[in-house]
mmCIF file of C-alpha atoms in Angstrom:
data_model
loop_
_atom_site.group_PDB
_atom_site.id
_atom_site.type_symbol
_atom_site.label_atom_id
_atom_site.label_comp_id
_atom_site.label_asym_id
_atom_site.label_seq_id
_atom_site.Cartn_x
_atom_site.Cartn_y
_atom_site.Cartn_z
ATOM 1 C CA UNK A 6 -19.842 -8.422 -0.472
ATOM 2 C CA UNK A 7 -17.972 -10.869 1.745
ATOM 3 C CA UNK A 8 -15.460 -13.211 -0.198
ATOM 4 C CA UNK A 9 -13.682 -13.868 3.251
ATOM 5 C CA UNK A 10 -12.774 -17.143 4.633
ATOM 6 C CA UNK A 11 -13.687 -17.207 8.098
ATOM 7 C CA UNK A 12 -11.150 -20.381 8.760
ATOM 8 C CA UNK A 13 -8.002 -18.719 7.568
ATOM 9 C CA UNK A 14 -8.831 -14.899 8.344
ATOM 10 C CA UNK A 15 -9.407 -15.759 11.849
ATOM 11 C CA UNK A 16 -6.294 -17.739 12.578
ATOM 12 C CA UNK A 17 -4.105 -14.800 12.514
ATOM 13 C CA UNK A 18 -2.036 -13.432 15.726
ATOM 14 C CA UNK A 19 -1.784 -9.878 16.673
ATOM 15 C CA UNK A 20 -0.281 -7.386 15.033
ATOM 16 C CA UNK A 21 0.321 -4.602 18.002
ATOM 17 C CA UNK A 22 4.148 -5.438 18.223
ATOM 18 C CA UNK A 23 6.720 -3.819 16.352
ATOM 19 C CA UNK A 24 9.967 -5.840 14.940
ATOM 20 C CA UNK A 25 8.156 -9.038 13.152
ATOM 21 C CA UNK A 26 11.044 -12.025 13.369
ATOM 22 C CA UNK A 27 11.667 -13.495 9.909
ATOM 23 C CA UNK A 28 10.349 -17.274 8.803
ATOM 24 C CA UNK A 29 12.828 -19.986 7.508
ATOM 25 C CA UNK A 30 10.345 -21.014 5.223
ATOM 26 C CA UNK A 31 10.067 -19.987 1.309
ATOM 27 C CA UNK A 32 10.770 -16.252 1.373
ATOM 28 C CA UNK A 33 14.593 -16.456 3.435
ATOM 29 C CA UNK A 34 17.593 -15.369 1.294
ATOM 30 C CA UNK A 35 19.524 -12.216 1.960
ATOM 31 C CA UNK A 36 17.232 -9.766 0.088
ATOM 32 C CA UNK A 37 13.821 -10.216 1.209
ATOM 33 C CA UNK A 38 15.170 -10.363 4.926
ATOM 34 C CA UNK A 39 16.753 -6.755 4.301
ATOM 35 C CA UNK A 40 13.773 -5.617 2.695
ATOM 36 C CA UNK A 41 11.868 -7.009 5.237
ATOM 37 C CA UNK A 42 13.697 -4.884 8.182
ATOM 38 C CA UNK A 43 13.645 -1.838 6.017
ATOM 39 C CA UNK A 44 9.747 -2.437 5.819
ATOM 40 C CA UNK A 45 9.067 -3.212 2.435
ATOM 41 C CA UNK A 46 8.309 -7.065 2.464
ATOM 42 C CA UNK A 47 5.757 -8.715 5.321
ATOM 43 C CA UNK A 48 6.828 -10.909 8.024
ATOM 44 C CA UNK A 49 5.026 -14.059 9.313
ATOM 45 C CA UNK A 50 4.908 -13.074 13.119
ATOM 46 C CA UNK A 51 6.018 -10.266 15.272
ATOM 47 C CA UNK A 52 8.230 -10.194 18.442
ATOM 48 C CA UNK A 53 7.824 -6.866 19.815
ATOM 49 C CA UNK A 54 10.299 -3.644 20.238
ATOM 50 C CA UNK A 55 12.323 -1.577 18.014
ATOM 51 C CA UNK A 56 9.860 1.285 16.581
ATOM 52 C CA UNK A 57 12.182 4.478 16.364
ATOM 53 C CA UNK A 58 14.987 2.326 14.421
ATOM 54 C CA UNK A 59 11.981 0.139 12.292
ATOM 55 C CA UNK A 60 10.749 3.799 10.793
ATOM 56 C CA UNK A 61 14.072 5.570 10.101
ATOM 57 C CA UNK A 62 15.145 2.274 8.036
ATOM 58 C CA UNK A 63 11.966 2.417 6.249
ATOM 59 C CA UNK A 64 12.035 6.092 5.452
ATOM 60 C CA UNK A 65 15.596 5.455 4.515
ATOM 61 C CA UNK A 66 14.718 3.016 2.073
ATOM 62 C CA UNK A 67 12.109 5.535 0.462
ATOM 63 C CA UNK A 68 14.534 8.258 0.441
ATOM 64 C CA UNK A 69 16.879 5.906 -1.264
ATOM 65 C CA UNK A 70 14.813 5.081 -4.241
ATOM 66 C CA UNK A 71 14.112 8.989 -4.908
ATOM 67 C CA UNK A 72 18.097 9.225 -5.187
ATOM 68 C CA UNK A 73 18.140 6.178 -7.659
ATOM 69 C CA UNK A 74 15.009 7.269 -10.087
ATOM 70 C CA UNK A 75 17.098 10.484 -10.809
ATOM 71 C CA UNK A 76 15.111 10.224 -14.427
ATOM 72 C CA UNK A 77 11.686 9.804 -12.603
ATOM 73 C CA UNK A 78 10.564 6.955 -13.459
ATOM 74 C CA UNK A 79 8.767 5.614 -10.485
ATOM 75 C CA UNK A 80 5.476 7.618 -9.674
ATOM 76 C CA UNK A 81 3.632 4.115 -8.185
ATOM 77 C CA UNK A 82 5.122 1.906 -5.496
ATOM 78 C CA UNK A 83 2.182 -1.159 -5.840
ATOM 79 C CA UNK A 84 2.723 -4.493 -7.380
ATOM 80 C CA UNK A 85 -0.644 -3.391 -9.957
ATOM 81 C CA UNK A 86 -4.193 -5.277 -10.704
ATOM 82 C CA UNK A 87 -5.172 -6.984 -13.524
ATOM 83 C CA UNK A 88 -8.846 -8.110 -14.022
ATOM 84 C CA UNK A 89 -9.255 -11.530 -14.369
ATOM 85 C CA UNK A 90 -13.286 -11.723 -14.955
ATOM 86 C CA UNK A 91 -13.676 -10.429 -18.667
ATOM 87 C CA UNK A 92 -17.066 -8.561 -17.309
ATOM 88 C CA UNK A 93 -15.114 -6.630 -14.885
ATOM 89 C CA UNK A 94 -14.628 -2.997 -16.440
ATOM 90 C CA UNK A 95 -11.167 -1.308 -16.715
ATOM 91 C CA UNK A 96 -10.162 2.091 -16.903
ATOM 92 C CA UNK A 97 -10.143 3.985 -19.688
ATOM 93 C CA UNK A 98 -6.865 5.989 -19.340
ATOM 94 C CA UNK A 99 -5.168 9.380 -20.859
ATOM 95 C CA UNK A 100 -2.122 8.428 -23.006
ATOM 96 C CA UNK A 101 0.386 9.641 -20.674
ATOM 97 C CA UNK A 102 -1.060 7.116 -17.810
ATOM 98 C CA UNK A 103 -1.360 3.775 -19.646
ATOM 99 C CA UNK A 104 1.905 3.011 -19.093
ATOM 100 C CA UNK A 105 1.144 2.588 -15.167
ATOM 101 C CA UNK A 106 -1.961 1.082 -16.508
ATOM 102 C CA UNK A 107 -1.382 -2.070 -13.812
ATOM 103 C CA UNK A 108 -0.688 0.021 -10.509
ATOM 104 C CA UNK A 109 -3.616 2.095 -11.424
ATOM 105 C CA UNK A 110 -6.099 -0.459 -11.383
ATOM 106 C CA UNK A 111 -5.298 -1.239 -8.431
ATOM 107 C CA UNK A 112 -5.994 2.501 -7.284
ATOM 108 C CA UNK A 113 -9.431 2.183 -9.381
ATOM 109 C CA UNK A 114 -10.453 -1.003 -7.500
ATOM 110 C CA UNK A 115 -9.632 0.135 -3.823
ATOM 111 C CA UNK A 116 -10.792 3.702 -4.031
ATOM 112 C CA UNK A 117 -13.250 3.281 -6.701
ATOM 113 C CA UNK A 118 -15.456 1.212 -4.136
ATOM 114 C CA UNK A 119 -17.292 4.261 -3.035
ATOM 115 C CA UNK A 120 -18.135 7.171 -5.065
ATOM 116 C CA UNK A 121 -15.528 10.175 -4.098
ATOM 117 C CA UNK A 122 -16.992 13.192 -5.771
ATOM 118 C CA UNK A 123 -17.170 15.893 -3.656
ATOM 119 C CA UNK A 124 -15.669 14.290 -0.858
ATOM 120 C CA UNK A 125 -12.695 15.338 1.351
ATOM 121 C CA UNK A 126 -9.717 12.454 1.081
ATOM 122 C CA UNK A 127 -6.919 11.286 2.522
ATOM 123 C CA UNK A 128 -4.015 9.363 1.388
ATOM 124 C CA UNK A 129 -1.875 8.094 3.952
ATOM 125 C CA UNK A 130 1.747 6.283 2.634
ATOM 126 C CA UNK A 131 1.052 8.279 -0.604
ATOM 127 C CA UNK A 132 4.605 8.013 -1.616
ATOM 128 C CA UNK A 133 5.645 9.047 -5.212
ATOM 129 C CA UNK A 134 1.850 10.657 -5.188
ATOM 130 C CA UNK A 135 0.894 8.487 -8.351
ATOM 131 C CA UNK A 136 -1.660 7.115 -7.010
ATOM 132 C CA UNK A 137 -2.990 10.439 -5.124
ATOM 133 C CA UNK A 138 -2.834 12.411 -8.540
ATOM 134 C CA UNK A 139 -4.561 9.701 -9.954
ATOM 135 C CA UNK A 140 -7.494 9.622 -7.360
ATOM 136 C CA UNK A 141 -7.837 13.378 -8.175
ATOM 137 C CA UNK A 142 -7.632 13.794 -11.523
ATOM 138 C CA UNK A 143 -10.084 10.696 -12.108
ATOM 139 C CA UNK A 144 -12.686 9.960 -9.096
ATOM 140 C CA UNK A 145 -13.262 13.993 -8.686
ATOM 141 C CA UNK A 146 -13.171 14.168 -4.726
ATOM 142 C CA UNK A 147 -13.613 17.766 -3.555
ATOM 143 C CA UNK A 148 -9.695 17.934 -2.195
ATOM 144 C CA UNK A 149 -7.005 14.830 -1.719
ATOM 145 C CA UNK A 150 -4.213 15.195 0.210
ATOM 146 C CA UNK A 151 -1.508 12.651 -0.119
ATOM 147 C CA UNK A 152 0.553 12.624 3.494
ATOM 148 C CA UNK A 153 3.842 10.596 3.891
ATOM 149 C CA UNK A 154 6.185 9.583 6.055
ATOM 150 C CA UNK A 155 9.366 10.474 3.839
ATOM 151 C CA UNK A 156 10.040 13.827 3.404
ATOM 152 C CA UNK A 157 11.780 13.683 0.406
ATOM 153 C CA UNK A 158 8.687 11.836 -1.029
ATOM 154 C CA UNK A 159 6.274 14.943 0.078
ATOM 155 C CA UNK A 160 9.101 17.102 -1.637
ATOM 156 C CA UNK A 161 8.929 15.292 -5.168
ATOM 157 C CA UNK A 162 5.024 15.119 -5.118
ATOM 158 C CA UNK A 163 5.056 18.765 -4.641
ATOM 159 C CA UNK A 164 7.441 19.548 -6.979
ATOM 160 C CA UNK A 165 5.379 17.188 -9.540
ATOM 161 C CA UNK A 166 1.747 17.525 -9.099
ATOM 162 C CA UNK A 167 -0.006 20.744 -9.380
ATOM 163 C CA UNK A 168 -3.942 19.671 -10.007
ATOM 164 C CA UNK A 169 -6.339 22.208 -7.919
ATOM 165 C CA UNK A 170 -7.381 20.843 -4.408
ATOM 166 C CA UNK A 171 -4.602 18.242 -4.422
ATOM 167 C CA UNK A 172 -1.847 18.732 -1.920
ATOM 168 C CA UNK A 173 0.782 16.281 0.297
ATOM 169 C CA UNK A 174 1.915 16.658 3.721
ATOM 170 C CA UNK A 175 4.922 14.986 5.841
ATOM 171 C CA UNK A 176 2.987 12.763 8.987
ATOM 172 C CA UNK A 177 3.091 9.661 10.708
ATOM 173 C CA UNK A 178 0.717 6.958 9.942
ATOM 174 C CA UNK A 179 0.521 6.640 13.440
ATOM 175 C CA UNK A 180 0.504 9.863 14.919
ATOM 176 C CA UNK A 181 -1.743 12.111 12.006
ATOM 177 C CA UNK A 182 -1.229 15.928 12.265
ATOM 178 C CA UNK A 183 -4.889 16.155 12.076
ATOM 179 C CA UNK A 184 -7.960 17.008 14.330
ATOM 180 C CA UNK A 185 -10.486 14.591 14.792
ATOM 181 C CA UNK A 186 -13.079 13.998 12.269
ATOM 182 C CA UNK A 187 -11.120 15.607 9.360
ATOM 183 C CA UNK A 188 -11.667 13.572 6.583
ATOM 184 C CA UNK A 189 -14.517 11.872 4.681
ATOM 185 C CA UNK A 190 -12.659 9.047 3.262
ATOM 186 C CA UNK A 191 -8.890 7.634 4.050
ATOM 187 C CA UNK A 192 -7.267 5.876 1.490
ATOM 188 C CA UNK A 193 -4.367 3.209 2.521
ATOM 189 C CA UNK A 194 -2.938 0.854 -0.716
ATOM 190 C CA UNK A 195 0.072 -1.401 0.049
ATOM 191 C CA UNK A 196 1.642 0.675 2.628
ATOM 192 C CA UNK A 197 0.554 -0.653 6.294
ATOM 193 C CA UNK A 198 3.137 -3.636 6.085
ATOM 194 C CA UNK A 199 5.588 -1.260 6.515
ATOM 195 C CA UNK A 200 4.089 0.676 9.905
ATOM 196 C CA UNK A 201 5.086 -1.196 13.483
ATOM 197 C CA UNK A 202 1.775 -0.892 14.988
ATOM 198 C CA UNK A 203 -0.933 -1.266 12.584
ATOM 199 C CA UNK A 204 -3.674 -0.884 15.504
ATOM 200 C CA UNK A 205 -2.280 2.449 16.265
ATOM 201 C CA UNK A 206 -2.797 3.235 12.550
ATOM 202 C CA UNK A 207 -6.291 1.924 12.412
ATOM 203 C CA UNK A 208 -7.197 4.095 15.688
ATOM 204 C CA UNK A 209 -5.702 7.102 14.162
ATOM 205 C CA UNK A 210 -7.877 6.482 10.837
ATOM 206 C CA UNK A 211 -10.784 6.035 12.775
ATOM 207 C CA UNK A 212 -10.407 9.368 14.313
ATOM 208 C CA UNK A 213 -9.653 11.433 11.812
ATOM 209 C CA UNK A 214 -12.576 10.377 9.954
ATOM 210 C CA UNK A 215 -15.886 12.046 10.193
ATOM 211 C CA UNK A 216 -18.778 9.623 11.453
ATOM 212 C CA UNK A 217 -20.364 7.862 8.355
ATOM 213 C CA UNK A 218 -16.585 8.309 6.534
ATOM 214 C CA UNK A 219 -14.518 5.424 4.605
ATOM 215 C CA UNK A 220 -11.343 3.563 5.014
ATOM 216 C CA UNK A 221 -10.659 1.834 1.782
ATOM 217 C CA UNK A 222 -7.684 -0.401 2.195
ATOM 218 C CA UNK A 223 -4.999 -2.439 0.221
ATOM 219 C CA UNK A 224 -2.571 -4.614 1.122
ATOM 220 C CA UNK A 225 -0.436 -7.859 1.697
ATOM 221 C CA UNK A 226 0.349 -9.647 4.733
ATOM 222 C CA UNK A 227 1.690 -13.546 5.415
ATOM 223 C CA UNK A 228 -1.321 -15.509 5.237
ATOM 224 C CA UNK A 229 -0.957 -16.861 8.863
ATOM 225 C CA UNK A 230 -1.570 -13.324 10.144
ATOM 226 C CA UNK A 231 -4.410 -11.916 7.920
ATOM 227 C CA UNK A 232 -6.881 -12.748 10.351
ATOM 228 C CA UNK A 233 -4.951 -10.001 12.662
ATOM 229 C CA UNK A 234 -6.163 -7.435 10.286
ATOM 230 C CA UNK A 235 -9.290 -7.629 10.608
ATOM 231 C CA UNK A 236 -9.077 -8.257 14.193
ATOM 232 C CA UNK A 237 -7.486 -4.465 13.941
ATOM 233 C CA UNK A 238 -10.252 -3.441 12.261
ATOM 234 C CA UNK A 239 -13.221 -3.978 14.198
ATOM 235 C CA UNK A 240 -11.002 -2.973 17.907
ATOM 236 C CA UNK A 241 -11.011 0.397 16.290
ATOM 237 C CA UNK A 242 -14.951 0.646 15.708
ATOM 238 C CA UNK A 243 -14.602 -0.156 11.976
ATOM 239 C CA UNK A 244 -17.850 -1.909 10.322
ATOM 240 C CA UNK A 245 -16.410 -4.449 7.292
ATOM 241 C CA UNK A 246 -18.710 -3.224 4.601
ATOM 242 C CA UNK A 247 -16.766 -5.563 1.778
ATOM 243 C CA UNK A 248 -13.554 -7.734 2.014
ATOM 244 C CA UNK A 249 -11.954 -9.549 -0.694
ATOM 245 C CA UNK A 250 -9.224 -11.205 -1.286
ATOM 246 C CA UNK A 251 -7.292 -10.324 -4.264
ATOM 247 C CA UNK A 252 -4.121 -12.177 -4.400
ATOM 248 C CA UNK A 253 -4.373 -13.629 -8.127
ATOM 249 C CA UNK A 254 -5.213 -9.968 -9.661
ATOM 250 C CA UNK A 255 -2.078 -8.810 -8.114
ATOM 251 C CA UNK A 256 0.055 -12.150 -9.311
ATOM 252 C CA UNK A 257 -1.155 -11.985 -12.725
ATOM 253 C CA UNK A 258 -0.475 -7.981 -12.911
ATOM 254 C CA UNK A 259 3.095 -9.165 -11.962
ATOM 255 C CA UNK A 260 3.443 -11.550 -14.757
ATOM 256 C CA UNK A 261 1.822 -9.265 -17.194
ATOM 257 C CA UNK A 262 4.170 -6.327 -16.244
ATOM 258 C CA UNK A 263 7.122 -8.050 -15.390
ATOM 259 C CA UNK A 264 9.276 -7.542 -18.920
ATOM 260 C CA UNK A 265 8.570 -3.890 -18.671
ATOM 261 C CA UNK A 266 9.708 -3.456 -15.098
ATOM 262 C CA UNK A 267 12.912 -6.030 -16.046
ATOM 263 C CA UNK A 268 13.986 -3.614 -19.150
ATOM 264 C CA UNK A 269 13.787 -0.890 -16.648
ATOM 265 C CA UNK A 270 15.456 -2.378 -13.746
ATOM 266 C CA UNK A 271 18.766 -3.141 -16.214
ATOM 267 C CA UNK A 272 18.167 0.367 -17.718
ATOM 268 C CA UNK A 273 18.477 2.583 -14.886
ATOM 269 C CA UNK A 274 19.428 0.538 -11.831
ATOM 270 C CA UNK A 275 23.691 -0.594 -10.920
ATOM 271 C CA UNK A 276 24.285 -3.881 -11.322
ATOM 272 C CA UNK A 277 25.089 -4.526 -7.362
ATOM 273 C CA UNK A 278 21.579 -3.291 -6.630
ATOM 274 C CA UNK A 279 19.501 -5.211 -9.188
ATOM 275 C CA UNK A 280 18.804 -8.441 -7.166
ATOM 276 C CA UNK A 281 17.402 -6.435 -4.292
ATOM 277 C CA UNK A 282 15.338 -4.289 -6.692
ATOM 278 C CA UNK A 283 13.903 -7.327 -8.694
ATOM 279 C CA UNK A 284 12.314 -8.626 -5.128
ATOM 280 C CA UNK A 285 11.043 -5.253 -4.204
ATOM 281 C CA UNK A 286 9.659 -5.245 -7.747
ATOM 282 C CA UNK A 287 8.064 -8.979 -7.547
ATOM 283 C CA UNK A 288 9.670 -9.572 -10.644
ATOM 284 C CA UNK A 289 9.012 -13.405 -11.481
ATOM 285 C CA UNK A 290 11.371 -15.671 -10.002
ATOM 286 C CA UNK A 291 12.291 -13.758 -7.094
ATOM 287 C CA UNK A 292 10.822 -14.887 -3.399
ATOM 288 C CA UNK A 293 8.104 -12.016 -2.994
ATOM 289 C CA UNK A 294 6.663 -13.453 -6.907
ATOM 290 C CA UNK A 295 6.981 -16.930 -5.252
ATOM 291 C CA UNK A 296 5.149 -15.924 -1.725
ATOM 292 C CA UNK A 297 2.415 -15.266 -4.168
ATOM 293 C CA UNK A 298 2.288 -18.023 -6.264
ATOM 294 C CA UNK A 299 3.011 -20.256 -3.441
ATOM 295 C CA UNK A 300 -0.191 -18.807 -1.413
ATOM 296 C CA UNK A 301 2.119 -17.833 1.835
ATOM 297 C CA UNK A 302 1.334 -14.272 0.975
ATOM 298 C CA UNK A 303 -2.634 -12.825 0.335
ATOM 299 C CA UNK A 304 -3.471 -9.898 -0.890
ATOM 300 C CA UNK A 305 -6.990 -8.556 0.550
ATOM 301 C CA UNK A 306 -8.634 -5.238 -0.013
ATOM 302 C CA UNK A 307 -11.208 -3.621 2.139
ATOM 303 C CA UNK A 308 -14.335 -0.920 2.225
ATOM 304 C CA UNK A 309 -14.570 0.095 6.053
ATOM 305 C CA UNK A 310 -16.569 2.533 7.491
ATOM 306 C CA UNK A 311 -16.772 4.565 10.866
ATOM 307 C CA UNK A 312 -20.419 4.306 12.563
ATOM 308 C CA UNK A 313 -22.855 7.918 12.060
ATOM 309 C CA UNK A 314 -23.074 7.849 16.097
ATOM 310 C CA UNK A 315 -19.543 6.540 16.753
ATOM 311 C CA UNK A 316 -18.135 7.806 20.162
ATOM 312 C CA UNK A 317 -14.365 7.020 20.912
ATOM 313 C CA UNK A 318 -13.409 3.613 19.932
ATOM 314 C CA UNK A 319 -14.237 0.428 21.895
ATOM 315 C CA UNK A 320 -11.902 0.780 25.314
ATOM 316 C CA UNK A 321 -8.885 -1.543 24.777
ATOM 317 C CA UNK A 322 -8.910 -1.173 21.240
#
């Protein structure tokens, strides 16, 4: 399946730098430019340096919101999927998960691409390990481990979860305390917009995945520099099996759970701190629910997968 278009995907810069500078356009204000240096919103272009400090504000930001949802209510960190063809089947959920009916579809749609039974999977940026459980309990892969960069994160999920064959590790997207060819599949939703070098990640998924093995991949990124992405991609040795753009399922999840999330957000979250959490949230009316609307922001998803004879990766990749 190939819903890309070639103009805008391949109009995009690179993405090997580290400290993206912010754009003047739509999406300034005060709290998408902090959440954008603690890693949770995209930038438009990048300008190089900064790594060490780029990470320990994002994992600060992650260790903050396991201090706030004292009452645990936050086990999914994605801004959800909603079908919008009426053919297109859902997922029939247990009770207790309907409530994060929207964040798991998106889970269903990215790692429901390939059939997982059996399989050996990795999560990487599995944060509050919703998604991971999820994966598990549902798609029936042989083991998933959920690895994460905040340790605080790996501490709740393993506090939390307690399925056979699922487990979470502390690691670097970057850096993966793995050996090579480890995994069948790698799983990545809405979680490379906050790594500095998103080749490095791409390399490291590539090699920790056995030849024949999946990447299936979520996420947002500034239209101008989706075509950077895929450029990523293929540098590493990656063959684009599907690619689709799926920036109105995400909006219209948004609007569909945005009065839930804004009962929450007054419920459990201080006053001073509610602006900023209602643009991490996307709630409507905020600038990441505009960048969205607007178009500035896509949302793509991706089935990738490493070659049966792959070697090392292409040299210069």
């Amino acid at each position: 399946m190939h819903n890309r278009d070639n103009d805008q995907a391949g109009s995009g810069i690179g993405m090997a730098a580290t400290v993206e500078a912010p754009n003047p356009g739509s999406t300034g204000g005060f709290y998408p430019l902090v959440l954008r240096w603690f890693g949770m919103l995209p930038f438009q272009r990048s300008t190089g340096g900064g790594t060490t400090i780029r990470k320990r504000l994002t994992r600060g930001w992650y260790e903050f919101l396991s201090f706030m949802d004292r009452r645990v209510h936050l086990m999914f960190m994605n801004y959800g999927y909603a079908p919008l063809d009426p053919g297109e089947p859902t997922v029939d959920l247990e009770p207790g998960d309907a409530k994060n009916r929207y964040f798991i579809q998106l889970y269903h749609r990215v790692a429901g691409a390939i059939d997982l039974r059996g399989k050996k999977v990795l999560e990487v940026g599995s944060g509050r390990g919703g998604g991971a459980s999820f994966v598990k309990r549902y798609l029936r892969p042989g083991s998933m481990t959920g690895m994460d960069y905040a340790d605080r994160a790996v501490a709740f999920c393993r506090r939390t979860y307690h399925e056979d064959g699922l487990d979470f590790a502390a690691g670097d997207a970057e850096h993966m305390p793995w050996p090579d060819a480890s995994f069948d599949v790698l799983l990545n939703v809405e979680s490379s917009h906050c790594y500095p070098h998103m080749d490095r990640f791409v390399r490291e998924a590539f090699r920790v995945l056995r030849p024949g093995g999946h990447l299936l991949f979520a996420d947002m990124r500034h239209r101008d520099v989706i075509g950077s992405v895929f450029e990523s991609f293929r540098g590493a040795g990656f063959e684009i099996v599907e690619e689709q753009e799926i920036t109105r399922n995400v909006l219209r999840a948004l609007e569909l759970d945005n009065d839930r999330k804004s009962t929450l957000i007054r419920r459990e979250v201080p006053r001073v701190f509610r602006p900023m959490f209602r643009c991490f949230a996307g709630m409507a009316g905020t600038e990441s629910f505009q960048s969205f609307a607007s178009g500035e922001w896509v949302y793509w998803r991706f089935v990738l997968r490493k070659p049966e004879a792959a070697g090392d990766a292409p040299a210069g990749a």
